[in-house]
Short mmCIF file of N, CA and C in Angstrom, two decimals:
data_model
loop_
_atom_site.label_atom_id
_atom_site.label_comp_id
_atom_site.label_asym_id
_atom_site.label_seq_id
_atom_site.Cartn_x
_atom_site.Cartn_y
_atom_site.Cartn_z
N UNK A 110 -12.19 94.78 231.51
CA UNK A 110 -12.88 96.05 231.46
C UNK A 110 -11.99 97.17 232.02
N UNK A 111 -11.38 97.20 233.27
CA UNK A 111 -10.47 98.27 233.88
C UNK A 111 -9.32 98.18 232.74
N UNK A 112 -9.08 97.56 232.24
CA UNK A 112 -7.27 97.35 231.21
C UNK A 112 -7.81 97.98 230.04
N UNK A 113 -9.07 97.64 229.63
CA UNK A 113 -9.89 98.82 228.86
C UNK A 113 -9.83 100.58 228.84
N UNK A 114 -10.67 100.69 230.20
CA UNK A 114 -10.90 101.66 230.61
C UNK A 114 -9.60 102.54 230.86
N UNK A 115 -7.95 102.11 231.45
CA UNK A 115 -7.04 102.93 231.50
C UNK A 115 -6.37 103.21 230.18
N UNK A 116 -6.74 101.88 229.74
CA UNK A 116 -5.90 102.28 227.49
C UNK A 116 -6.55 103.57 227.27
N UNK A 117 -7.67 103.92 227.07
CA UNK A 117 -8.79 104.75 227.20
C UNK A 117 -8.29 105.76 227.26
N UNK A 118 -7.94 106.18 229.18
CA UNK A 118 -7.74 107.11 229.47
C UNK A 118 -6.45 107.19 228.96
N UNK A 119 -5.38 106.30 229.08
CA UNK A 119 -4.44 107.00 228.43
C UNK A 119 -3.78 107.52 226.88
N UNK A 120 -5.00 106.77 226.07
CA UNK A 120 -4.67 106.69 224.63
C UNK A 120 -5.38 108.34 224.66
N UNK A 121 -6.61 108.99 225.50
CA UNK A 121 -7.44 109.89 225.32
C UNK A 121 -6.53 110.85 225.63
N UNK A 122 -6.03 111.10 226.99
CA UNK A 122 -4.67 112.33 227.35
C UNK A 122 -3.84 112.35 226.09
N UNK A 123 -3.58 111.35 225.35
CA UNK A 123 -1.90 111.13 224.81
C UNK A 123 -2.10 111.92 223.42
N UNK A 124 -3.84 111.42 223.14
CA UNK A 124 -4.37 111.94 221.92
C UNK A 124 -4.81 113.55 222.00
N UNK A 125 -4.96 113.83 222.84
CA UNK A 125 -5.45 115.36 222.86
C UNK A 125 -4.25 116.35 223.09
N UNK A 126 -3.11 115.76 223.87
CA UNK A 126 -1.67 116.13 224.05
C UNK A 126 -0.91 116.57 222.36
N UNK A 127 -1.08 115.59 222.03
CA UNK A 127 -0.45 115.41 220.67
C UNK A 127 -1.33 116.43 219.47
N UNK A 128 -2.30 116.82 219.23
CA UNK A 128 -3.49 117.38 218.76
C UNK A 128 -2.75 118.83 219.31
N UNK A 129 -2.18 119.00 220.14
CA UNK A 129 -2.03 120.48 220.34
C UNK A 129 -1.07 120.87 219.77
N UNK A 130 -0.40 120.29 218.99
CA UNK A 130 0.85 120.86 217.85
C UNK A 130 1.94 120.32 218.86
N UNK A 131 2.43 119.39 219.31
CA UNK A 131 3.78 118.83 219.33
C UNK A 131 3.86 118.18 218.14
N UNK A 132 5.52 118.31 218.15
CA UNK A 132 6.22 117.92 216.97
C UNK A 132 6.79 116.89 216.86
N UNK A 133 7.48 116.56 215.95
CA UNK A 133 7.82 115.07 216.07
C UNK A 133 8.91 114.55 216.80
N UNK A 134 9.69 115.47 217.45
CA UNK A 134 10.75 115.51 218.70
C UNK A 134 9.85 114.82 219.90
N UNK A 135 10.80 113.54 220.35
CA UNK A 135 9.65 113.17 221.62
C UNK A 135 10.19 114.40 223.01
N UNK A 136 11.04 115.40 222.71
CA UNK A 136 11.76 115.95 223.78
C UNK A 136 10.59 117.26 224.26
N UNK A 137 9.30 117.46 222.80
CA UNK A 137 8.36 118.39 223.50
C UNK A 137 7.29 117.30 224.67
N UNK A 138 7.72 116.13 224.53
CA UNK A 138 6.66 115.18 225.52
C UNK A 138 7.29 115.83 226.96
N UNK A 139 8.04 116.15 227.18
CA UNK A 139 9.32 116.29 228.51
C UNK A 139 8.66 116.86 229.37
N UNK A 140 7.80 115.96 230.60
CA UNK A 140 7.18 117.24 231.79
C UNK A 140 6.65 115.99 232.38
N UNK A 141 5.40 117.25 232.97
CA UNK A 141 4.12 116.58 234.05
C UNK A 141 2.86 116.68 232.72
N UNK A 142 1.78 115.78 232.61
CA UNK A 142 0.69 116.27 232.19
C UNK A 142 -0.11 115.47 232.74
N UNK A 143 -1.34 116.07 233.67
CA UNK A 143 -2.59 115.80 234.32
C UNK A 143 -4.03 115.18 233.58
N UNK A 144 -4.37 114.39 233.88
CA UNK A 144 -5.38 113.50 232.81
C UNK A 144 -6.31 113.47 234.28
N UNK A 145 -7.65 112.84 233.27
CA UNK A 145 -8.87 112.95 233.83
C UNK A 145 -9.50 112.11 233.14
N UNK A 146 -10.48 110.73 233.60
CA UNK A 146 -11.16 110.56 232.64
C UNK A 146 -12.49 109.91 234.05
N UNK A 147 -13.20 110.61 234.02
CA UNK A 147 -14.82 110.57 234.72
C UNK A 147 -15.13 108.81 235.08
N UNK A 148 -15.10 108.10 233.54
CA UNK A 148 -15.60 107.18 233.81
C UNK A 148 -14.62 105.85 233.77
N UNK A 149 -13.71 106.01 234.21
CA UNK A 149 -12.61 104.88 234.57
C UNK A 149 -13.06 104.63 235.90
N UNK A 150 -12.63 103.34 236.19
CA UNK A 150 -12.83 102.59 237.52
C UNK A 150 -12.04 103.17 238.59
N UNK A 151 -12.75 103.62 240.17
CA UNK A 151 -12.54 104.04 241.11
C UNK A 151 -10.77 104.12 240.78
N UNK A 152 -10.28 104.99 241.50
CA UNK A 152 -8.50 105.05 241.40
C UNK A 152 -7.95 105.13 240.58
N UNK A 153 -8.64 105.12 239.22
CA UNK A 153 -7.95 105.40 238.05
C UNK A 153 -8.14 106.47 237.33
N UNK A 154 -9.18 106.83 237.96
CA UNK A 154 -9.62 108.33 236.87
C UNK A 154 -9.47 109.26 236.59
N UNK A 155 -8.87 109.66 237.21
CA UNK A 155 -7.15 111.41 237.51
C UNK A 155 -6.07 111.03 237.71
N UNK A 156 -5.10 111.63 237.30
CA UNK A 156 -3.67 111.24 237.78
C UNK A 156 -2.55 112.14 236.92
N UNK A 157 -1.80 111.64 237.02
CA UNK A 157 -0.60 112.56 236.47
C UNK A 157 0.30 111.54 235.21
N UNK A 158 0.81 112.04 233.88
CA UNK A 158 1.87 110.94 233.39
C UNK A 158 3.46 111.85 233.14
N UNK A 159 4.01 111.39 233.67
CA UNK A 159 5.14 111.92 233.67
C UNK A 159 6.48 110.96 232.57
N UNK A 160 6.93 112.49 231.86
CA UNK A 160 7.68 112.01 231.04
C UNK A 160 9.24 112.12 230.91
N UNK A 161 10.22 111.80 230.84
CA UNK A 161 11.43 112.22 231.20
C UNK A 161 12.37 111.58 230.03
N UNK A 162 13.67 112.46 229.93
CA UNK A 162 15.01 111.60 229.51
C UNK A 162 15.90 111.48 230.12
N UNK A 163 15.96 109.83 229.93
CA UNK A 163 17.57 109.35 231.04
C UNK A 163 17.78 108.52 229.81
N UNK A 164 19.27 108.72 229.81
CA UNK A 164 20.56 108.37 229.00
C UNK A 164 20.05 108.55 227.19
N UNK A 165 19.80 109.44 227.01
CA UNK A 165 18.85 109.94 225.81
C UNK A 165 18.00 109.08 225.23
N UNK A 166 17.10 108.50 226.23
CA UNK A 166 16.41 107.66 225.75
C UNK A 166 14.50 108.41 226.09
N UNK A 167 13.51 108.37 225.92
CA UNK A 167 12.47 108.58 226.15
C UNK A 167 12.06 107.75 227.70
N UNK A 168 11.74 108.55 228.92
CA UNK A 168 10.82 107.26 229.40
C UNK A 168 9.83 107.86 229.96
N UNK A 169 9.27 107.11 230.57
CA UNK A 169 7.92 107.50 231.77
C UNK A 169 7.05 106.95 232.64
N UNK A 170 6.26 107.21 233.00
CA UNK A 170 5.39 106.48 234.21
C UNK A 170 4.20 107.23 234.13
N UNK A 171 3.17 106.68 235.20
CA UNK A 171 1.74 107.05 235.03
C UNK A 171 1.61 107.28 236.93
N UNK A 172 1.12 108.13 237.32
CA UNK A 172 0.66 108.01 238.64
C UNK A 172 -1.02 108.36 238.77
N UNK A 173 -1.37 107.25 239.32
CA UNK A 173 -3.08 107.47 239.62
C UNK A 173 -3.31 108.29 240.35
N UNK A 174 -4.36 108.86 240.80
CA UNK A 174 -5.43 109.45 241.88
C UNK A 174 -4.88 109.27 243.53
N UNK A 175 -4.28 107.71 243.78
CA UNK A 175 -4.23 106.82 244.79
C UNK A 175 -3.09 106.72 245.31
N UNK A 176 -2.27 107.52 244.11
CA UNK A 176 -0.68 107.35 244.85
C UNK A 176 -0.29 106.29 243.95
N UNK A 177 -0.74 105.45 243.12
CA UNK A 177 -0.16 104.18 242.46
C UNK A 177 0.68 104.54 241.20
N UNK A 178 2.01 104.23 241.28
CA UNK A 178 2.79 104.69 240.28
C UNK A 178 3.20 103.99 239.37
N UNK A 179 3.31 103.72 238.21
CA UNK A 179 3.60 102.17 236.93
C UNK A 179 4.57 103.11 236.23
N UNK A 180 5.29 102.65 235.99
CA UNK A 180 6.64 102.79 234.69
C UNK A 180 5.35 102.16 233.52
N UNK A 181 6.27 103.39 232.69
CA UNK A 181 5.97 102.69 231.06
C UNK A 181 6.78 102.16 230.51
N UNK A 182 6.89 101.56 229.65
CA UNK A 182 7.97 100.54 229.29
C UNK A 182 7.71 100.54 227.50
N UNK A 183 8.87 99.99 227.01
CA UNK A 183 8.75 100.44 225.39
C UNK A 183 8.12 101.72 225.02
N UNK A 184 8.59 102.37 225.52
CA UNK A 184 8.05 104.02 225.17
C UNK A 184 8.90 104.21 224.29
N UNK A 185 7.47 104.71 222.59
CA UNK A 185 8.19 105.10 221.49
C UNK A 185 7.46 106.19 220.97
N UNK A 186 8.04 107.08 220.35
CA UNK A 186 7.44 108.29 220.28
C UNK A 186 8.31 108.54 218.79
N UNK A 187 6.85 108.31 217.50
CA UNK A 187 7.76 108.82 216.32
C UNK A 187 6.63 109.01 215.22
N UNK A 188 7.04 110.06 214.75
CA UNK A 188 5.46 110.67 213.23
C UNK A 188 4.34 110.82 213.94
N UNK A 189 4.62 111.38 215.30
CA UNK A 189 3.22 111.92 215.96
C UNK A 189 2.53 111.04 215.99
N UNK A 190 3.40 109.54 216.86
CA UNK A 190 2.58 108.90 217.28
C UNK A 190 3.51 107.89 218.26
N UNK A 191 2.87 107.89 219.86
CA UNK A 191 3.39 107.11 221.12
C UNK A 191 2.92 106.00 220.89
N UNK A 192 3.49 104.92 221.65
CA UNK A 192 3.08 103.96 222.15
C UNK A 192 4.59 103.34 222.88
N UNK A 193 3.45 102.80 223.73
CA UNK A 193 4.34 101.92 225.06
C UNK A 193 3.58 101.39 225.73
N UNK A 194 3.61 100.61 226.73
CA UNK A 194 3.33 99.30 227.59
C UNK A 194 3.18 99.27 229.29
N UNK A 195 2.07 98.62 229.56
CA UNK A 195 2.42 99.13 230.82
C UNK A 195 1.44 97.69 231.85
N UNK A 196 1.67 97.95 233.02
CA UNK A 196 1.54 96.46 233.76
C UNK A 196 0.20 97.05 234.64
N UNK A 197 -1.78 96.74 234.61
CA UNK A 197 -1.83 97.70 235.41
C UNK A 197 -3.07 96.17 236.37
N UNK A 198 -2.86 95.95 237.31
CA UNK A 198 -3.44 95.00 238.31
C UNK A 198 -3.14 93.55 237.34
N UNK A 199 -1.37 93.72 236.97
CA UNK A 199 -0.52 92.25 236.44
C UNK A 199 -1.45 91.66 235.10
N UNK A 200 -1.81 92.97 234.61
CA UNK A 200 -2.24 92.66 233.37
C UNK A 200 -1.60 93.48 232.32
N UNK A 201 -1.01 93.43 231.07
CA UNK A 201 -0.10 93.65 230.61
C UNK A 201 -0.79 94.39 229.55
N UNK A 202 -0.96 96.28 229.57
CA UNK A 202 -1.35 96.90 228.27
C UNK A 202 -0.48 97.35 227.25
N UNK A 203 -1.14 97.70 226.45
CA UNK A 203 -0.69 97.96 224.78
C UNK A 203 -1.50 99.51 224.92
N UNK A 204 -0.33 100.59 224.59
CA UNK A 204 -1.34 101.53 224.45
C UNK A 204 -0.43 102.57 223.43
N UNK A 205 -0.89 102.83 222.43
CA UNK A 205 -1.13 103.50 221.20
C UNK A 205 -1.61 104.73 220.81
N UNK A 206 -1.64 105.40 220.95
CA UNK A 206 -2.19 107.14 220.47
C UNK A 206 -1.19 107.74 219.38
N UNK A 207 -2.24 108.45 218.84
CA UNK A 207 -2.04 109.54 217.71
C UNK A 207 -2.39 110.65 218.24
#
C-alpha cells in the first residue's frame, strides 16, 4: 500500500510537471520541484524531487517531509515521458509518468 501510495505521488508531481509544456530535452527537468500529496502515508506526503546533470547524464533523488532522501536510479526521460526506480522501506519501485 505505501509503495503504492509514493508511485502515486510521484507519477502525480511528474505528471502535472510534464503537462506544463516541458519539452522533450530532459535538461528543462533541471531544478528543485515541491510535491504534495494529502493522502500518502505519514512522512511521505510533501517533499521535494530534485533533478540534476552529472557527467551528461540525467539523475535525481526524492527527499520526504522527514528529511529521508532516495536516489533515483534508471532515470529516463524521452517523448515526454520519465521513468526511473527507486528503493522506498527496501521495496523496489517502478515509476512511470507522462
Amino acid at each position: 500500500m505505501k509503495k503504492m501510495l509514493v508511485f502515486a505521488c510521484i507519477a502525480a508531481f511528474v505528471a502535472i510537471s510534464t503537462n506544463a509544456g516541458i519539452d522533450q530535452d530532459y535538461k528543462s527537468l533541471v531544478g528543485e520541484w515541491k510535491f504534495e500529496v494529502p493522502s500518502a502515508p505519514y512522512g511521505y506526503e510533501k517533499g521535494m524531487l530534485y533533478f540534476f546533470e552529472k557527467d551528461n547524464k540525467l539523475e535525481g533523488e526524492v527527499k520526504f517531509g522527514e528529511g529521508n532522501k532516495i536516489k533515483l536510479t534508471n532515470l529516463r526521460y524521452a517523448k515526454d515521458s520519465l521513468k526511473c526506480n527507486l528503493y522506498v522501506d527496501n521495496e523496489y519501485v517502478d515509476v512511470k509518468a507522462k
